[in-house]
Amino acid sequence: MFFLPAHYASHLRDAADHLALVVDRPHSLRSPALTNARLLKDSTGSVKNSVGPKKGEESLCLHSDAVTSAVPRDAMPLQVYYLGPPGTYTHSIALHFIQDGDSARSSSTIRQSLEDAASAWCEDEYRHQRSVVPLALMPYENSTYGLVLDTQSTLIGPRHGGANVSLGSNGQLASPSELSPVVVAEATRAVRHALLGSRRARDRLRRKDGLQALHDLEELDLSRVTKCLSRPFALTALYFVECFVTANAFQGFSVASTALGARLAASTTSSQNTWSTSACRPSSSIPLSAQHAAGNGEDTRRRSGHANVGAASDLQNGGHATRPIESDKDEVVVAIGTEQAAEELDLVVLQRNIQDRDDNETRFLLVAPNEQVARAYRSAHPQPLEGSRAMLLLRTDSHSTNLTSLLGALCATANSRPDQAPVRIRKVDRKAFPLGDETRALRGSTEEERDDASSCETAQAKQGSAWPSVYFVEVESAVSSARLDDDLQRRLKASHDLQGVRVLGVWQVS
Ligand SMILES: O=C(O)C(=O)Cc1ccccc1
């Protein structure tokens, strides 16, 4: 595979009538596809496109026998870790994203996906080889629900979020220096929620003849549902859930991922419920994450484009079973998730498209566990010359931080110097650490971390209700990501107002 500037695409379109033309989504995580034409070797020559074009931005992906694959296939394959088990939204984005030779692997939590990527890198190091570029794919924000808090905590890094040494699923240790997340790409995808259940659940929900329809949902009487499992973003942001879960007084349960909810719903096939409170919590206590084993499902993209899905591990083995969730023989448990989860788990789609809005989207970030991996990714995926975005991180001890001077310094420095590219501040998010569990997590195991934590708490005590916070500042520029990176680093060094700001990643956008 090789890359051409986008304007060559129209010439190729005219000239190569034996080539099938495909429009590839420009903001696919496969970064070169963002603005460049891609030529892919394909034995069928048929149009292949699983993701459509977006808002008129097009890059062309041409398939033909006649074209030799010129993207360096000697480049290391990507290994993309995602929040599992297979069938999550993140999984489906990972599948869209990976190509020949790349693989997607399931992790139990969002944080674990980064730790797994870090330990895959360490494992290679240990074997004195470089076989893969391990990355974590993380949902960052949903247009209806908002920010994904576990992703934010993970991006802040182990120093601020918990343990400073972590163990990947492969048992490999990743040290703090190996876990320093760097964002390398992003993708935004529409969310299509489906209501999923077992065949038994479907049979129990079927309306009996003569029963007055309570709502217009096919022949199913959803008022008979007793429990609904999903990730908080689906449980709390749906009018559907409000109507059928809350109004009918059935309980919503928050689980670590939508596919985990589906798996638990699938396992409720007998009157005796088999899942435990360690796997899911009533949604009133959102946000909570089940720290369950999510299976070691691995998808390896084959030339045919199909994925091999690995077997899922037994959920009950990974958790710390406490007490079973109360259930009786009339239990009807459903889940909200992807239609792919129904396929993975042999569940029935009880209702599709239950999202509030069709323009509901989730934005995902592709994250390298450290700068070395980010460099390996970038060298295999040349960045285009224009259009980039960066995420900056600022940790403060209070919420009275002078954002005006911070943001002002970011822009003023840039705009007042002709040799620097204008930078536009796109958005600012904040993750607060109120005195509580998260602040306690700041008490790391090293002296430095304990000092950090206690200085936060002292500052809080002095300032009354002030919370230590981390700000995520996203900036955009028309220049290349390499140039923006250079510019930002220089600005951070030059401005006193920007002390303490760290660049969490610079990547291309179309
Ligand atoms: O649970 C899932 O299916 C996920 O992929 C996680 C997630 C969390 C928030 C928004 C989108 C996806």
mmCIF file of C-alpha atoms in Angstrom, residues 2-254:
data_model
loop_
_atom_site.group_PDB
_atom_site.id
_atom_site.type_symbol
_atom_site.label_atom_id
_atom_site.label_comp_id
_atom_site.label_asym_id
_atom_site.label_seq_id
_atom_site.Cartn_x
_atom_site.Cartn_y
_atom_site.Cartn_z
ATOM 1 C CA PHE A 2 1.290 3.489 -0.683
ATOM 2 C CA PHE A 3 -0.012 6.994 -0.207
ATOM 3 C CA LEU A 4 -0.709 9.707 -2.685
ATOM 4 C CA PRO A 5 -1.768 13.271 -2.126
ATOM 5 C CA ALA A 6 -5.524 13.549 -2.273
ATOM 6 C CA HIS A 7 -5.564 15.551 -5.523
ATOM 7 C CA TYR A 8 -4.090 12.567 -7.409
ATOM 8 C CA ALA A 9 -7.162 10.629 -6.618
ATOM 9 C CA SER A 10 -9.340 12.245 -9.269
ATOM 10 C CA HIS A 11 -6.751 11.462 -11.974
ATOM 11 C CA LEU A 12 -6.605 7.889 -10.883
ATOM 12 C CA ARG A 13 -10.357 7.718 -10.869
ATOM 13 C CA ASP A 14 -10.461 8.659 -14.539
ATOM 14 C CA ALA A 15 -7.501 6.657 -15.676
ATOM 15 C CA ALA A 16 -7.908 3.342 -13.983
ATOM 16 C CA ASP A 17 -11.181 1.886 -15.133
ATOM 17 C CA HIS A 18 -10.125 -1.517 -13.860
ATOM 18 C CA LEU A 19 -9.834 -0.097 -10.409
ATOM 19 C CA ALA A 20 -12.786 -0.116 -8.105
ATOM 20 C CA LEU A 21 -13.231 3.146 -6.339
ATOM 21 C CA VAL A 22 -13.862 3.266 -2.670
ATOM 22 C CA VAL A 23 -14.399 6.235 -0.477
ATOM 23 C CA ASP A 24 -12.726 5.710 2.805
ATOM 24 C CA ARG A 25 -13.847 7.590 5.889
ATOM 25 C CA PRO A 26 -11.401 10.430 6.165
ATOM 26 C CA HIS A 27 -11.143 10.478 9.879
ATOM 27 C CA SER A 28 -10.560 6.768 10.122
ATOM 28 C CA LEU A 29 -8.024 6.110 12.825
ATOM 29 C CA ARG A 30 -5.751 4.839 10.066
ATOM 30 C CA SER A 31 -4.221 8.212 9.934
ATOM 31 C CA PRO A 32 -2.857 8.314 6.394
ATOM 32 C CA ALA A 33 -6.348 7.775 5.074
ATOM 33 C CA LEU A 34 -7.358 11.085 6.537
ATOM 34 C CA THR A 35 -6.169 13.200 3.714
ATOM 35 C CA ASN A 36 -4.361 10.902 1.345
ATOM 36 C CA ALA A 37 -5.469 8.545 -1.347
ATOM 37 C CA ARG A 38 -4.846 4.932 -0.507
ATOM 38 C CA LEU A 39 -4.211 2.214 -2.973
ATOM 39 C CA LEU A 40 -4.861 -1.221 -1.644
ATOM 40 C CA LYS A 41 -4.031 -4.461 -3.325
ATOM 41 C CA ASP A 42 -7.146 -6.516 -3.581
ATOM 42 C CA SER A 43 -7.674 -9.672 -5.525
ATOM 43 C CA THR A 44 -11.361 -9.128 -6.218
ATOM 44 C CA GLY A 45 -11.159 -5.540 -7.287
ATOM 45 C CA SER A 46 -14.553 -5.088 -5.752
ATOM 46 C CA VAL A 47 -15.693 -2.058 -3.904
ATOM 47 C CA LYS A 48 -14.903 -2.498 -0.261
ATOM 48 C CA ASN A 49 -16.045 0.027 2.192
ATOM 49 C CA SER A 50 -17.391 -0.600 5.613
ATOM 50 C CA VAL A 51 -17.375 2.983 6.749
ATOM 51 C CA GLY A 52 -18.898 5.704 4.681
ATOM 52 C CA PRO A 53 -17.666 9.153 3.782
ATOM 53 C CA LYS A 54 -18.341 11.936 6.196
ATOM 54 C CA LYS A 55 -19.466 15.455 5.508
ATOM 55 C CA GLY A 56 -18.043 15.708 2.038
ATOM 56 C CA GLU A 57 -14.498 15.025 3.117
ATOM 57 C CA GLU A 58 -13.220 12.278 0.903
ATOM 58 C CA SER A 59 -10.103 10.321 0.553
ATOM 59 C CA LEU A 60 -9.972 7.628 -1.998
ATOM 60 C CA CYS A 61 -9.160 4.047 -1.489
ATOM 61 C CA LEU A 62 -8.610 2.184 -4.722
ATOM 62 C CA HIS A 63 -8.513 -1.574 -4.900
ATOM 63 C CA SER A 64 -6.891 -3.428 -7.726
ATOM 64 C CA ASP A 65 -4.669 -6.303 -8.620
ATOM 65 C CA ALA A 66 -2.765 -3.905 -10.757
ATOM 66 C CA VAL A 67 -1.601 -1.873 -7.828
ATOM 67 C CA THR A 68 1.144 -3.188 -5.645
ATOM 68 C CA SER A 69 0.642 -2.791 -1.976
ATOM 69 C CA ALA A 70 3.012 -0.029 -1.061
ATOM 70 C CA VAL A 71 2.277 0.885 2.540
ATOM 71 C CA PRO A 72 5.308 -0.608 4.182
ATOM 72 C CA ARG A 73 3.942 -4.025 5.078
ATOM 73 C CA ASP A 74 7.217 -4.689 6.753
ATOM 74 C CA ALA A 75 5.995 -2.029 9.170
ATOM 75 C CA MET A 76 5.093 -3.571 12.494
ATOM 76 C CA PRO A 77 1.460 -4.587 12.762
ATOM 77 C CA LEU A 78 -0.760 -2.735 15.172
ATOM 78 C CA GLN A 79 -2.124 -4.505 18.219
ATOM 79 C CA VAL A 80 -5.154 -2.585 19.388
ATOM 80 C CA TYR A 81 -6.404 -3.232 22.914
ATOM 81 C CA TYR A 82 -10.009 -2.277 23.591
ATOM 82 C CA LEU A 83 -12.503 -2.428 26.444
ATOM 83 C CA GLY A 84 -14.049 -5.887 26.077
ATOM 84 C CA PRO A 85 -15.488 -8.366 26.000
ATOM 85 C CA PRO A 86 -15.948 -8.622 22.216
ATOM 86 C CA GLY A 87 -19.089 -6.815 21.107
ATOM 87 C CA THR A 88 -18.491 -3.433 22.761
ATOM 88 C CA TYR A 89 -18.686 -0.195 20.817
ATOM 89 C CA THR A 90 -14.947 0.160 21.229
ATOM 90 C CA HIS A 91 -14.472 -3.311 19.751
ATOM 91 C CA SER A 92 -16.465 -2.441 16.652
ATOM 92 C CA ILE A 93 -14.378 0.709 16.115
ATOM 93 C CA ALA A 94 -11.212 -1.337 16.551
ATOM 94 C CA LEU A 95 -12.417 -3.710 13.817
ATOM 95 C CA HIS A 96 -13.100 -0.870 11.419
ATOM 96 C CA PHE A 97 -9.673 0.382 12.090
ATOM 97 C CA ILE A 98 -7.367 -2.613 11.904
ATOM 98 C CA GLN A 99 -6.064 -3.870 8.593
ATOM 99 C CA ASP A 100 -4.210 -6.870 7.220
ATOM 100 C CA GLY A 101 -1.928 -8.341 9.829
ATOM 101 C CA ASP A 102 -3.108 -6.065 12.635
ATOM 102 C CA SER A 103 -5.000 -7.448 15.605
ATOM 103 C CA ALA A 104 -7.556 -6.319 18.185
ATOM 104 C CA ARG A 105 -7.478 -7.663 21.731
ATOM 105 C CA SER A 106 -9.953 -7.450 24.509
ATOM 106 C CA SER A 107 -9.059 -5.938 27.902
ATOM 107 C CA SER A 108 -11.173 -5.934 31.053
ATOM 108 C CA THR A 109 -11.233 -2.169 31.644
ATOM 109 C CA ILE A 110 -10.233 1.001 29.845
ATOM 110 C CA ARG A 111 -7.220 1.451 32.109
ATOM 111 C CA GLN A 112 -6.275 -2.178 31.586
ATOM 112 C CA SER A 113 -6.266 -1.657 27.819
ATOM 113 C CA LEU A 114 -3.441 0.859 28.216
ATOM 114 C CA GLU A 115 -1.648 -1.361 30.706
ATOM 115 C CA ASP A 116 -1.967 -4.309 28.344
ATOM 116 C CA ALA A 117 -0.509 -2.227 25.525
ATOM 117 C CA ALA A 118 2.374 -1.196 27.791
ATOM 118 C CA SER A 119 3.114 -4.733 28.841
ATOM 119 C CA ALA A 120 2.983 -5.982 25.237
ATOM 120 C CA TRP A 121 5.697 -3.421 24.491
ATOM 121 C CA CYS A 122 7.681 -4.583 27.551
ATOM 122 C CA GLU A 123 7.320 -8.191 26.577
ATOM 123 C CA ASP A 124 8.870 -7.437 23.186
ATOM 124 C CA GLU A 125 11.639 -5.535 24.898
ATOM 125 C CA TYR A 126 12.284 -8.467 27.175
ATOM 126 C CA ARG A 127 12.611 -10.711 24.125
ATOM 127 C CA HIS A 128 14.831 -8.185 22.367
ATOM 128 C CA GLN A 129 12.404 -7.858 19.505
ATOM 129 C CA ARG A 130 9.880 -5.444 18.116
ATOM 130 C CA SER A 131 6.926 -7.386 16.753
ATOM 131 C CA VAL A 132 3.927 -5.074 17.205
ATOM 132 C CA VAL A 133 2.896 -1.501 17.865
ATOM 133 C CA PRO A 134 0.575 -1.924 20.867
ATOM 134 C CA LEU A 135 -2.079 0.761 21.333
ATOM 135 C CA ALA A 136 -5.204 1.272 23.417
ATOM 136 C CA LEU A 137 -8.456 2.431 21.873
ATOM 137 C CA MET A 138 -10.540 4.419 24.358
ATOM 138 C CA PRO A 139 -13.965 6.057 24.233
ATOM 139 C CA TYR A 140 -13.322 9.674 25.238
ATOM 140 C CA GLU A 141 -16.704 11.343 25.059
ATOM 141 C CA ASN A 142 -20.254 10.733 23.964
ATOM 142 C CA SER A 143 -22.336 13.545 22.510
ATOM 143 C CA THR A 144 -25.340 12.705 24.715
ATOM 144 C CA TYR A 145 -23.698 11.423 27.878
ATOM 145 C CA GLY A 146 -20.511 13.487 28.020
ATOM 146 C CA LEU A 147 -16.994 12.562 29.056
ATOM 147 C CA VAL A 148 -15.958 9.008 29.811
ATOM 148 C CA LEU A 149 -14.476 9.375 33.267
ATOM 149 C CA ASP A 150 -12.382 6.222 33.301
ATOM 150 C CA THR A 151 -10.676 7.316 30.092
ATOM 151 C CA GLN A 152 -9.910 10.704 31.587
ATOM 152 C CA SER A 153 -8.438 9.087 34.710
ATOM 153 C CA THR A 154 -6.361 6.767 32.559
ATOM 154 C CA LEU A 155 -5.056 9.636 30.448
ATOM 155 C CA ILE A 156 -4.033 11.551 33.533
ATOM 156 C CA GLY A 157 -1.641 8.684 34.093
ATOM 157 C CA PRO A 158 -0.745 6.281 36.835
ATOM 158 C CA ARG A 159 0.894 8.974 38.927
ATOM 159 C CA HIS A 160 -2.432 10.692 39.396
ATOM 160 C CA GLY A 161 -4.833 7.883 39.103
ATOM 161 C CA GLY A 162 -3.653 4.972 41.187
ATOM 162 C CA ALA A 163 -0.970 2.356 41.214
ATOM 163 C CA ASN A 164 2.372 3.347 39.773
ATOM 164 C CA VAL A 165 3.316 -0.117 38.644
ATOM 165 C CA SER A 166 0.856 -2.173 36.710
ATOM 166 C CA LEU A 167 0.546 -5.651 35.404
ATOM 167 C CA GLY A 168 -0.770 -6.371 31.958
ATOM 168 C CA SER A 169 -3.119 -9.272 31.278
ATOM 169 C CA ASN A 170 -0.061 -11.132 29.970
ATOM 170 C CA GLY A 171 1.521 -10.817 33.417
ATOM 171 C CA GLN A 172 4.214 -8.499 32.128
ATOM 172 C CA LEU A 173 5.134 -5.612 34.401
ATOM 173 C CA ALA A 174 4.875 -2.125 33.008
ATOM 174 C CA SER A 175 6.799 0.479 34.964
ATOM 175 C CA PRO A 176 5.549 4.062 35.347
ATOM 176 C CA SER A 177 7.895 5.330 32.627
ATOM 177 C CA GLU A 178 6.384 2.817 30.229
ATOM 178 C CA LEU A 179 2.908 4.055 31.054
ATOM 179 C CA SER A 180 2.882 7.612 29.944
ATOM 180 C CA PRO A 181 -0.056 7.872 27.542
ATOM 181 C CA VAL A 182 0.301 9.660 24.222
ATOM 182 C CA VAL A 183 -2.730 10.255 21.996
ATOM 183 C CA VAL A 184 -1.860 9.383 18.383
ATOM 184 C CA ALA A 185 -5.209 9.491 16.565
ATOM 185 C CA GLU A 186 -8.945 9.921 17.007
ATOM 186 C CA ALA A 187 -12.159 8.772 15.380
ATOM 187 C CA THR A 188 -15.792 9.660 15.857
ATOM 188 C CA ARG A 189 -18.569 7.181 15.237
ATOM 189 C CA ALA A 190 -22.358 7.161 15.479
ATOM 190 C CA VAL A 191 -23.851 5.173 18.348
ATOM 191 C CA ARG A 192 -26.700 2.803 17.603
ATOM 192 C CA HIS A 193 -28.080 1.258 20.767
ATOM 193 C CA ALA A 194 -29.998 -2.008 20.671
ATOM 194 C CA LEU A 195 -32.008 -3.708 23.384
ATOM 195 C CA LEU A 196 -30.676 -7.252 23.726
ATOM 196 C CA GLY A 197 -31.966 -10.303 25.516
ATOM 197 C CA SER A 198 -31.919 -14.066 25.531
ATOM 198 C CA ARG A 199 -34.511 -16.083 23.623
ATOM 199 C CA ARG A 200 -36.038 -16.898 26.952
ATOM 200 C CA ALA A 201 -36.319 -13.185 27.727
ATOM 201 C CA ARG A 202 -37.899 -12.574 24.318
ATOM 202 C CA ASP A 203 -40.431 -15.334 24.891
ATOM 203 C CA ARG A 204 -41.366 -13.906 28.249
ATOM 204 C CA LEU A 205 -41.824 -10.455 26.756
ATOM 205 C CA ARG A 206 -44.083 -11.590 23.904
ATOM 206 C CA ARG A 207 -47.519 -10.117 24.242
ATOM 207 C CA LYS A 208 -50.342 -12.473 24.911
ATOM 208 C CA ASP A 209 -53.303 -12.105 22.552
ATOM 209 C CA GLY A 210 -55.769 -9.465 23.558
ATOM 210 C CA LEU A 211 -53.362 -7.581 25.794
ATOM 211 C CA GLN A 212 -53.632 -3.835 25.402
ATOM 212 C CA ALA A 213 -50.436 -2.449 23.877
ATOM 213 C CA LEU A 214 -48.734 -0.196 26.404
ATOM 214 C CA HIS A 215 -46.451 1.276 23.818
ATOM 215 C CA ASP A 216 -45.679 0.916 20.175
ATOM 216 C CA LEU A 217 -42.759 -1.502 20.412
ATOM 217 C CA GLU A 218 -43.648 -4.419 18.180
ATOM 218 C CA GLU A 219 -45.281 -7.233 20.027
ATOM 219 C CA LEU A 220 -42.992 -7.117 23.032
ATOM 220 C CA ASP A 221 -44.240 -5.954 26.397
ATOM 221 C CA LEU A 222 -41.184 -4.306 27.867
ATOM 222 C CA SER A 223 -42.976 -3.540 31.094
ATOM 223 C CA ARG A 224 -42.190 -7.130 32.019
ATOM 224 C CA VAL A 225 -38.453 -6.460 32.012
ATOM 225 C CA THR A 226 -37.091 -6.593 35.547
ATOM 226 C CA LYS A 227 -33.417 -5.710 35.027
ATOM 227 C CA CYS A 228 -31.500 -3.810 32.390
ATOM 228 C CA LEU A 229 -27.702 -3.960 32.225
ATOM 229 C CA SER A 230 -25.386 -1.598 30.415
ATOM 230 C CA ARG A 231 -22.581 0.858 30.577
ATOM 231 C CA PRO A 232 -23.653 4.061 32.412
ATOM 232 C CA PHE A 233 -23.590 6.179 29.244
ATOM 233 C CA ALA A 234 -26.361 4.035 27.766
ATOM 234 C CA LEU A 235 -28.357 3.612 30.954
ATOM 235 C CA THR A 236 -28.469 7.211 32.036
ATOM 236 C CA ALA A 237 -28.790 9.018 28.772
ATOM 237 C CA LEU A 238 -31.705 7.242 27.163
ATOM 238 C CA TYR A 239 -35.272 8.413 27.060
ATOM 239 C CA PHE A 240 -36.032 4.818 26.209
ATOM 240 C CA VAL A 241 -34.630 3.688 29.529
ATOM 241 C CA GLU A 242 -36.463 6.466 31.329
ATOM 242 C CA CYS A 243 -39.754 5.288 29.870
ATOM 243 C CA PHE A 244 -39.345 1.582 30.146
ATOM 244 C CA VAL A 245 -36.856 1.130 32.914
ATOM 245 C CA THR A 246 -37.770 3.849 35.365
ATOM 246 C CA ALA A 247 -41.470 4.102 34.695
ATOM 247 C CA ASN A 248 -41.950 0.384 34.999
ATOM 248 C CA ALA A 249 -39.771 0.298 38.084
ATOM 249 C CA PHE A 250 -37.313 -2.146 36.746
ATOM 250 C CA GLN A 251 -33.754 -1.669 37.751
ATOM 251 C CA GLY A 252 -30.907 -0.428 35.624
ATOM 252 C CA PHE A 253 -27.549 -1.978 36.437
ATOM 253 C CA SER A 254 -24.277 -0.356 35.551
#
